[in-house]
């Protein structure tokens, strides 16, 4: 029962070794991989960030969110607008995206998080679509064709533009997301998320303001996605509304549920699977999404708590 | 001095009247009980006190301040803690994590503190962990800390719920049928524990209980509810011999008998 905030992996020998191997391998990959493989893996790290963010909402707080891609869009469009329309530094878009996502989170979550979870699913789904349709119809966001020519960020006089650069950026974001999730999970607020998920009335009787706690989970999840969205915009230099569809929200949710809600290593694995698996099935052409969907269905039927083993705790 | 005062409290759901014009007082430092047949409205009184139900009328004051119309989490912050008639533990979390819940309202580190690992976060976490172990020790299950709450024996789960309530540092502890499902020796331990809570911690106790032997043994003051009305009140001796009380219990037995027939 120590109050340490170091990642759990650092506290058991097996966990330490495993973490070291994973990180070393991840760092070394650009030396051997081709650019297609780097694209896929960058996307995988990006999904680790998104899935860990959604895991706060779905895994820890137990809220069903079907519109999570909206917050990803908020981040991406903030970066696009800040650099393109305002001509400001990319780095400024990060705090602005955090603020924008927090406001969006409070506005949508504030009145709806009191709802039963099935209503919540519908409202969040509607919110996701609303954001997509709004950016599609506004001229400032470039309408259906989106924003093109977003400028690359500079770091220490160096312009971040190669796929290797973005591979490392998304790897770093994934690592930060793991550390943040891990610290949150073992904190006063993180436990409160789990109390509210487990038994809302008992949590209230313990002096926990359930509405505020749910909102904090929702906003924290939104912040993860918004930060990811900023870097996504920088990497792609072009963003369009069709990136932020319901399917996108669903895929992120799939990563969380597949890996195992509330289990960090499981969610990491789930995120990697939803990105990498369709690529592995690429050879079988048009059937690949079907094969992918069926395998996911099978896994979820066989392991409803996720693919990460229940007793194999990382730490 | 009265710690808790209920005055003219009525509660209803649609056409059903659950509590009618209830007056009741709990003296500071006492062990007071609320008894009555099933369905009399005892648990509903607790739900009103803790902000889960909104009475139609009446007022509730804790140490002179009104607590009716406050949300449950605010009532708890003001010093009222409860256990539930049907155990309401966070079953998939450990016993220690359950008890830590009680510290939430007495601590203040936010999400950002946790992410950045600030000193406030670290200091509070250490104190929260320590408090959790302290309360588990206090209720007599020091080794349960790392066990998943739902996997503990029933009697120990009850104790986790007590530890969790105590961790909120209440002035008044509400216990809803704590002896239900316990065997004789566990009941003895429960009585001893209640006395320690009152004598050592100075916490006032309001108890709902069906085990009359236990109630008569620990309570200094007893209120009797029947059909949402207070039909008697006083010392154990007085209540036990009150004809209305005897009738309420016997009357209900006849009802049960005729229903069963
Ligand atoms: N939320 C509710 N909605 C409708 N009726 C309720 C509700 N809560 C309690 N009641 C009714 O109030 C009466 C008293 O219940 P309760 O307070 O649980 O009694 P006790 O704890 O004395 O057994 C019962 O008839 C019960 O059906
Ligand atoms: Mg009851």
XYZ file of C-alpha atoms and ligand atoms in Angstrom:
604
model
C 0.000 0.000 0.000
C 2.688 2.503 -0.928
C 1.731 5.912 -2.206
C 4.224 5.817 -5.032
C 3.245 7.267 -8.366
C 5.858 5.384 -10.358
C 4.384 3.066 -12.972
C 3.489 -0.287 -11.464
C 5.639 -1.955 -14.066
C 8.665 -0.456 -12.347
C 7.788 -2.191 -9.109
C 7.960 -5.842 -10.049
C 11.054 -7.348 -11.644
C 9.096 -9.020 -14.421
C 7.200 -5.808 -15.106
C 10.405 -3.775 -15.214
C 12.031 -6.174 -17.630
C 8.947 -6.309 -19.819
C 8.625 -2.519 -19.892
C 12.294 -2.080 -20.737
C 12.104 -4.587 -23.588
C 8.937 -3.022 -25.003
C 10.336 0.512 -24.861
C 13.721 -0.464 -26.310
C 12.056 -2.355 -29.120
C 9.722 0.575 -29.791
C 12.669 2.984 -29.892
C 14.654 0.757 -32.241
C 11.898 0.006 -34.715
C 12.583 3.028 -37.010
C 16.071 1.616 -37.642
C 14.665 -1.463 -39.316
C 11.130 -0.658 -40.441
C 10.086 0.751 -43.795
C 7.944 3.859 -44.001
C 4.697 1.928 -44.496
C 5.368 -0.003 -41.313
C 6.242 3.209 -39.500
C 2.961 4.746 -40.624
C 1.021 1.825 -39.215
C 2.944 1.790 -35.942
C 2.649 5.562 -35.502
C -1.068 5.115 -35.872
C -0.938 2.330 -33.306
C 0.798 4.600 -30.752
C -1.720 7.267 -31.550
C -4.517 4.816 -30.829
C -2.872 3.884 -27.549
C -3.285 7.519 -26.524
C -6.897 7.693 -27.722
C -7.886 4.366 -26.204
C -6.296 5.226 -22.858
C -8.204 8.502 -22.909
C -11.490 6.770 -23.622
C -10.592 4.153 -21.032
C -10.832 6.849 -18.364
C -14.445 7.450 -19.367
C -15.504 3.887 -20.183
C -13.098 1.821 -18.110
C -12.659 3.751 -14.890
C -15.876 5.757 -14.685
C -18.035 3.167 -16.448
C -19.717 5.660 -18.777
C -20.581 4.603 -22.304
C -19.306 7.201 -24.756
C -20.107 6.664 -28.436
C -18.915 10.063 -29.641
C -15.335 10.172 -28.465
C -13.974 11.050 -31.912
C -15.562 14.478 -31.443
C -12.871 15.421 -28.938
C -10.197 14.136 -31.278
C -11.772 16.461 -33.886
C -11.767 19.381 -31.442
C -8.000 18.962 -31.022
C -7.272 18.508 -34.711
C -9.374 21.483 -35.788
C -7.941 23.663 -33.021
C -4.442 22.966 -34.313
C -5.564 23.536 -37.874
C -7.270 26.825 -37.118
C -4.532 28.122 -34.821
C -1.775 27.551 -37.384
C -3.684 28.209 -40.603
C -6.207 30.910 -39.762
C -4.448 32.649 -36.900
C -0.932 32.021 -38.160
C 0.267 31.153 -34.652
C 2.682 28.497 -33.468
C 1.482 24.912 -33.397
C 2.536 24.643 -29.771
C -0.019 27.268 -28.810
C -2.734 24.991 -30.121
C -2.049 22.471 -27.338
C -3.271 24.597 -24.406
C -6.050 26.004 -26.584
C -7.171 22.511 -27.558
C -7.168 21.462 -23.908
C -9.351 24.460 -23.056
C -11.655 23.860 -26.026
C -12.045 20.162 -25.214
C -12.700 20.933 -21.551
C -15.391 23.428 -22.460
C -16.939 20.999 -24.948
C -16.746 18.260 -22.316
C -18.483 20.357 -19.678
C -21.134 21.655 -22.068
C -22.077 18.215 -23.328
C -21.304 16.233 -20.175
C -22.721 18.625 -17.591
C -26.393 18.163 -18.415
C -26.170 14.579 -19.690
C -23.970 12.647 -17.307
C -26.857 12.392 -14.850
C -28.716 10.344 -17.435
C -28.907 6.584 -17.356
C -26.103 5.029 -19.329
C -28.226 4.026 -22.329
C -29.417 7.604 -22.759
C -25.864 8.748 -22.328
C -24.793 6.509 -25.200
C -27.364 8.144 -27.467
C -26.492 11.679 -26.411
C -22.749 11.149 -26.876
C -23.390 9.541 -30.254
C -25.443 12.579 -31.229
C -22.746 14.903 -29.981
C -20.122 13.116 -32.056
C -22.183 13.459 -35.200
C -23.055 17.049 -34.388
C -19.402 18.061 -34.220
C -18.648 16.335 -37.495
C -21.622 17.909 -39.271
C -20.802 21.336 -37.845
C -17.215 21.379 -39.094
C -18.501 20.041 -42.388
C -20.820 22.988 -42.818
C -18.742 25.861 -41.515
C -16.615 27.714 -44.034
C -13.927 28.549 -41.458
C -13.266 24.818 -40.990
C -13.085 24.295 -44.734
C -16.401 22.478 -45.142
C -16.379 18.943 -46.483
C -12.838 19.191 -47.813
C -11.516 20.277 -44.412
C -8.295 22.133 -43.720
C -5.301 21.654 -45.982
C -1.721 22.831 -45.646
C -1.455 22.858 -41.858
C 2.091 23.932 -41.063
C 4.548 21.604 -39.368
C 5.620 22.310 -35.822
C 9.202 23.362 -35.091
C 11.169 21.978 -32.166
C 14.530 23.469 -31.171
C 14.982 24.955 -34.636
C 14.107 21.684 -36.284
C 11.008 21.195 -38.414
C 9.108 18.040 -37.517
C 8.145 16.504 -40.821
C 9.448 12.981 -41.388
C 7.523 9.859 -40.485
C 10.340 8.973 -38.069
C 9.684 12.259 -36.254
C 6.008 11.453 -35.893
C 6.677 7.887 -34.965
C 8.666 9.129 -31.966
C 6.152 11.868 -31.146
C 3.281 9.405 -30.985
C 5.401 6.920 -29.073
C 6.174 9.659 -26.532
C 2.486 10.587 -26.330
C 1.575 6.950 -25.760
C 4.138 6.671 -22.955
C 2.878 9.887 -21.368
C -0.678 8.592 -21.609
C 0.340 5.377 -19.860
C 2.087 7.268 -17.069
C -0.817 9.699 -16.637
C -3.385 6.873 -16.653
C -1.386 4.936 -14.157
C -1.086 7.866 -11.798
C -4.749 8.750 -12.156
C -5.807 5.184 -11.519
C -4.148 5.251 -8.115
C -5.279 8.683 -7.081
C -8.135 10.158 -5.104
C -9.994 11.135 -8.273
C -9.214 7.882 -10.061
C -10.588 5.841 -7.186
C -13.670 8.054 -7.095
C -14.265 7.208 -10.776
C -14.217 3.540 -9.859
C -16.479 4.039 -6.824
C -19.063 5.781 -8.974
C -18.815 3.022 -11.582
C -19.135 0.324 -8.947
C -22.005 1.720 -6.872
C -23.150 5.254 -7.408
C -25.294 5.475 -4.274
C -22.608 4.054 -2.031
C -20.163 6.543 -3.525
C -22.550 9.406 -2.817
C -22.989 8.194 0.736
C -19.199 8.389 1.067
C -19.309 12.098 0.301
C -18.534 11.858 -3.393
C -20.271 14.275 -5.740
C -21.069 11.742 -8.435
C -22.024 14.289 -11.090
C -18.780 16.234 -10.687
C -16.709 13.071 -10.630
C -18.266 11.724 -13.814
C -17.746 15.072 -15.466
C -14.078 15.065 -14.477
C -13.633 11.653 -16.116
C -15.372 12.830 -19.249
C -13.266 15.995 -19.443
C -10.027 14.152 -18.707
C -10.799 11.733 -21.533
C -11.568 14.691 -23.786
C -8.187 16.255 -23.005
C -6.295 13.081 -23.993
C -8.108 13.016 -27.349
C -7.673 16.734 -27.976
C -3.916 16.588 -27.427
C -3.747 13.604 -29.743
C -5.826 15.498 -32.294
C -3.361 18.403 -32.374
C -0.467 16.116 -33.258
C -2.620 14.202 -35.707
C -3.254 17.472 -37.568
C 0.467 18.282 -37.538
C 1.347 14.855 -38.899
C -1.283 14.780 -41.636
C -1.101 18.533 -42.504
C -4.657 18.025 -43.749
C -7.804 17.123 -41.833
C -11.332 16.452 -43.044
C -14.641 15.861 -41.244
C -14.827 12.272 -42.488
C -11.923 11.319 -40.225
C -14.142 11.894 -37.203
C -17.084 9.653 -37.958
C -19.050 7.361 -35.706
C -16.889 4.535 -37.058
C -13.833 6.264 -35.638
C -15.482 6.509 -32.205
C -16.462 2.875 -32.448
C -12.972 1.729 -33.370
C -11.484 3.521 -30.356
C -14.160 1.995 -28.134
C -13.367 -1.385 -29.643
C -9.722 -1.014 -28.646
C -10.762 -0.319 -25.059
C -13.309 -3.108 -24.759
C -11.181 -5.616 -26.633
C -8.161 -5.088 -24.417
C -10.179 -4.975 -21.242
C -11.809 -1.918 -19.746
C -9.810 -0.336 -16.947
C -6.670 -2.411 -17.495
C -3.847 -0.282 -18.882
C -1.746 -3.047 -20.508
C -4.910 -4.554 -21.944
C -6.004 -1.259 -23.457
C -2.540 -0.771 -24.980
C -2.796 -4.177 -26.562
C -6.364 -3.533 -27.735
C -5.331 -0.253 -29.358
C -2.469 -1.928 -31.212
C -4.710 -4.777 -32.349
C -7.399 -2.528 -33.846
C -4.755 -0.693 -35.875
C -2.418 -3.489 -36.849
C -4.830 -6.390 -37.390
C -6.645 -4.881 -40.422
C -3.236 -4.251 -42.005
C -2.246 -7.886 -41.506
C -5.425 -8.950 -43.282
C -4.680 -6.612 -46.197
C -3.696 -9.525 -48.471
C -7.179 -10.904 -48.534
C -8.423 -7.666 -50.056
C -12.012 -6.587 -49.622
C -12.726 -9.372 -47.162
C -10.308 -7.973 -44.608
C -12.754 -5.806 -42.689
C -15.157 -8.712 -42.481
C -12.479 -11.087 -41.231
C -11.333 -8.441 -38.767
C -14.854 -7.821 -37.486
C -15.552 -11.534 -37.117
C -12.337 -12.186 -35.214
C -13.144 -9.308 -32.876
C -16.620 -10.656 -32.315
C -15.202 -14.059 -31.540
C -12.669 -12.689 -29.091
C -15.325 -10.661 -27.313
C -17.625 -13.649 -27.026
C -14.851 -15.812 -25.665
C -13.307 -13.160 -23.437
C -15.916 -10.563 -22.490
C -13.554 -8.918 -19.973
C -10.963 -8.334 -22.705
C -7.980 -10.228 -24.014
C -5.639 -9.149 -21.222
C -5.510 -11.982 -18.666
C -7.442 -11.172 -15.501
C -4.839 -12.389 -13.057
C -1.806 -11.310 -14.982
C -1.404 -7.916 -13.462
C 1.402 -5.821 -14.743
C 2.962 -4.934 -11.415
C -27.790 18.248 23.787
C -29.577 17.083 20.670
C -27.226 16.227 17.826
C -29.943 15.314 15.363
C -33.450 16.676 15.332
C -36.222 15.576 13.031
C -39.324 17.747 13.207
C -42.630 17.153 11.450
C -41.063 15.077 8.707
C -43.386 13.510 6.145
C -42.432 11.472 3.111
C -44.521 10.091 0.304
C -44.217 8.559 -3.122
C -47.145 9.429 -5.338
C -50.184 8.374 -3.361
C -48.252 6.304 -0.824
C -47.503 7.902 2.520
C -44.320 6.415 3.918
C -43.584 8.725 6.865
C -46.162 10.860 8.636
C -45.315 13.899 10.680
C -42.331 12.330 12.369
C -40.597 13.974 15.339
C -37.469 12.348 16.641
C -34.325 13.431 18.464
C -30.926 11.829 18.862
C -28.885 13.024 21.822
C -25.197 13.702 21.325
C -23.091 10.774 22.546
C -25.991 8.339 22.749
C -26.723 5.017 21.142
C -30.265 5.454 19.934
C -32.353 2.903 18.075
C -35.182 2.998 15.631
C -37.308 -0.128 15.585
C -40.541 -1.237 14.013
C -42.042 -3.961 11.840
C -40.880 -4.490 8.258
C -42.075 -1.737 6.000
C -42.593 0.684 8.895
C -40.379 3.279 7.211
C -37.108 2.945 9.139
C -34.807 2.775 6.140
C -36.771 5.624 4.594
C -35.885 7.759 7.616
C -32.191 7.058 6.941
C -32.663 7.899 3.292
C -34.208 11.229 4.253
C -31.437 11.995 6.721
C -28.705 11.243 4.188
C -30.284 13.214 1.372
C -31.295 10.261 -0.805
C -35.004 10.977 -0.290
C -36.558 14.416 -0.185
C -39.194 14.689 2.553
C -42.467 16.351 1.575
C -42.351 18.488 4.661
C -40.557 18.933 7.949
C -37.046 19.830 8.905
C -33.898 17.945 9.826
C -31.059 19.593 11.735
C -27.625 18.230 12.532
C -25.899 20.104 15.358
C -28.252 22.993 14.742
C -27.712 23.276 10.964
C -30.384 22.212 8.508
C -29.473 19.252 6.363
C -32.747 18.505 4.597
C -32.584 19.449 0.915
C -28.833 18.823 0.848
C -27.373 16.308 -1.603
C -26.033 13.076 -0.031
C -22.367 13.978 -0.505
C -22.866 17.284 1.301
C -24.618 15.624 4.218
C -21.690 13.241 4.578
C -19.258 16.139 4.603
C -21.235 17.637 7.471
C -20.617 14.544 9.553
C -23.298 11.975 8.879
C -22.250 8.531 7.674
C -24.284 5.414 7.034
C -24.163 1.751 6.299
C -26.765 0.116 4.104
C -29.324 -2.526 5.007
C -28.169 -4.594 2.068
C -24.397 -4.344 1.945
C -23.307 -1.789 -0.614
C -19.587 -2.370 -0.949
C -17.518 -1.647 -4.044
C -17.304 -5.384 -4.504
C -14.619 -5.635 -7.174
C -12.261 -3.271 -5.321
C -10.051 -4.218 -2.393
C -11.095 -3.704 1.216
C -8.497 -0.943 1.541
C -9.789 0.818 -1.561
C -13.299 0.598 -0.128
C -12.239 2.290 3.086
C -10.256 4.907 1.162
C -13.599 6.033 -0.288
C -14.428 7.412 3.122
C -11.434 9.739 2.941
C -12.540 11.336 -0.319
C -14.584 14.042 1.344
C -11.784 14.897 3.772
C -9.065 15.297 1.121
C -8.735 17.517 -1.906
C -6.039 16.512 -4.423
C -7.316 16.837 -7.988
C -6.643 15.001 -11.229
C -3.848 17.396 -12.143
C -2.129 16.773 -8.795
C -2.198 13.080 -9.604
C -0.883 13.428 -13.159
C 1.948 15.718 -12.065
C 2.575 13.752 -8.864
C 2.549 16.885 -6.732
C 3.536 16.920 -3.097
C -0.041 17.431 -2.080
C -1.023 14.292 -3.981
C 1.791 12.232 -2.484
C 1.199 13.441 1.041
C -2.524 12.817 0.837
C -2.128 9.388 -0.729
C 0.172 8.311 2.086
C -2.315 9.579 4.675
C -5.263 7.946 2.897
C -3.505 4.579 2.759
C -2.600 4.866 6.407
C -6.157 5.785 7.389
C -7.537 2.832 5.448
C -5.317 0.433 7.359
C -6.124 2.174 10.632
C -9.862 1.706 10.207
C -9.494 -1.888 9.073
C -7.463 -2.494 12.243
C -10.114 -0.730 14.279
C -12.941 -2.936 13.056
C -10.818 -6.030 13.593
C -9.865 -7.125 10.071
C -6.265 -5.886 9.707
C -5.362 -8.552 7.164
C -8.212 -7.846 4.772
C -6.658 -4.747 3.176
C -5.530 -6.260 -0.113
C -8.422 -8.701 -0.456
C -11.134 -8.020 -2.996
C -14.108 -6.898 -0.904
C -16.622 -9.165 -2.634
C -14.537 -12.225 -1.805
C -14.476 -11.635 1.956
C -16.713 -13.601 4.328
C -20.033 -11.864 4.932
C -19.216 -10.760 8.481
C -15.967 -9.194 7.277
C -17.740 -7.417 4.438
C -19.982 -5.826 7.051
C -16.908 -4.641 8.915
C -15.435 -3.145 5.753
C -18.618 -1.143 5.399
C -18.248 0.089 8.975
C -14.608 1.006 8.423
C -15.582 2.884 5.271
C -18.242 4.859 7.135
C -15.881 5.603 10.042
C -13.224 6.859 7.634
C -15.472 9.800 6.774
C -15.015 11.021 10.375
C -18.727 11.196 11.157
C -20.334 12.823 14.171
C -23.344 10.596 13.734
C -23.204 7.041 12.418
C -26.350 5.496 10.963
C -26.412 1.692 11.005
C -29.176 -0.071 9.096
C -29.711 -3.578 10.474
C -26.033 -4.299 11.083
C -26.693 -7.585 12.864
C -28.716 -9.136 10.058
C -27.079 -12.349 8.942
C -24.576 -12.457 11.799
C -24.212 -15.352 14.235
C -24.313 -14.979 18.018
C -20.607 -14.435 18.576
C -20.445 -11.962 15.701
C -23.331 -10.093 17.301
C -21.409 -9.919 20.581
C -18.433 -8.437 18.719
C -20.737 -5.995 16.991
C -22.082 -4.753 20.328
C -18.535 -4.305 21.630
C -17.569 -2.457 18.473
C -20.537 -0.112 18.713
C -19.610 0.720 22.281
C -15.998 1.393 21.310
C -17.134 3.697 18.528
C -19.234 5.675 20.936
C -16.880 5.601 23.947
C -13.474 5.852 22.275
C -14.337 7.900 19.216
C -17.190 9.882 20.699
C -19.405 9.142 17.710
C -23.152 9.146 18.253
C -24.962 6.095 16.859
C -28.437 5.760 15.413
C -29.285 2.121 14.923
C -32.007 0.317 13.019
C -32.178 -3.276 14.168
C -34.547 -6.208 14.248
C -32.735 -8.198 16.916
C -34.647 -6.975 19.979
C -32.201 -8.511 22.439
C -29.386 -6.528 20.865
C -31.412 -3.334 20.697
C -32.461 -3.521 24.340
C -28.890 -4.272 25.367
C -27.128 -1.353 23.661
C -29.661 1.443 23.305
C -30.224 4.260 25.715
C -33.163 5.560 23.791
C -35.552 3.865 21.365
C -38.105 5.148 18.897
C -40.752 2.838 17.503
C -42.200 3.286 14.030
C -45.277 1.628 12.626
C -46.835 2.472 9.280
C -44.653 5.557 9.046
C -45.786 6.931 12.400
C -43.909 7.106 15.653
C -45.988 5.076 18.081
C -43.669 5.097 21.082
C -40.402 6.449 22.340
C -38.309 6.120 25.485
C -35.928 3.901 27.423
C -35.708 0.201 26.509
C -37.759 -0.702 29.569
C -40.535 1.680 28.771
C -40.734 0.783 25.105
C -40.726 -2.957 25.775
C -43.783 -2.657 27.969
C -45.688 -0.185 25.839
C -49.019 -1.731 24.814
C -48.968 0.009 21.419
C -45.571 -1.443 20.643
C -46.616 -4.920 21.655
C -49.711 -4.622 19.508
C -47.756 -3.350 16.497
C -45.473 -6.347 16.587
C -48.176 -8.881 17.439
C -50.596 -7.309 14.979
C -48.074 -7.630 12.226
C -47.531 -11.253 13.164
C -51.247 -11.905 12.694
C -51.112 -10.244 9.284
C -48.201 -12.396 8.320
C -50.009 -15.463 9.591
C -53.121 -14.743 7.600
C -51.074 -13.967 4.507
C -49.255 -17.229 4.871
C -52.482 -19.194 5.286
N -38.382 4.714 -3.332
C -39.576 4.259 -2.890
N -40.662 4.304 -3.700
C -41.855 3.845 -3.278
N -42.076 3.327 -2.067
C -41.037 3.260 -1.219
C -39.741 3.722 -1.583
N -38.901 3.541 -0.540
C -39.649 2.977 0.435
N -40.922 2.816 0.034
C -41.998 2.236 0.815
O -41.940 2.759 2.100
C -42.322 1.789 3.055
C -41.266 1.731 4.123
O -40.085 1.125 3.596
P -38.759 1.062 4.423
O -38.389 2.415 4.842
O -37.774 0.307 3.619
O -39.211 0.200 5.679
P -38.343 -0.525 6.794
O -36.920 -0.137 6.621
O -38.922 -0.053 8.076
O -38.561 -1.985 6.614
C -42.501 0.497 2.315
O -43.872 0.275 2.127
C -41.823 0.746 1.000
O -42.442 0.025 -0.020
Mg -35.286 -1.325 6.212
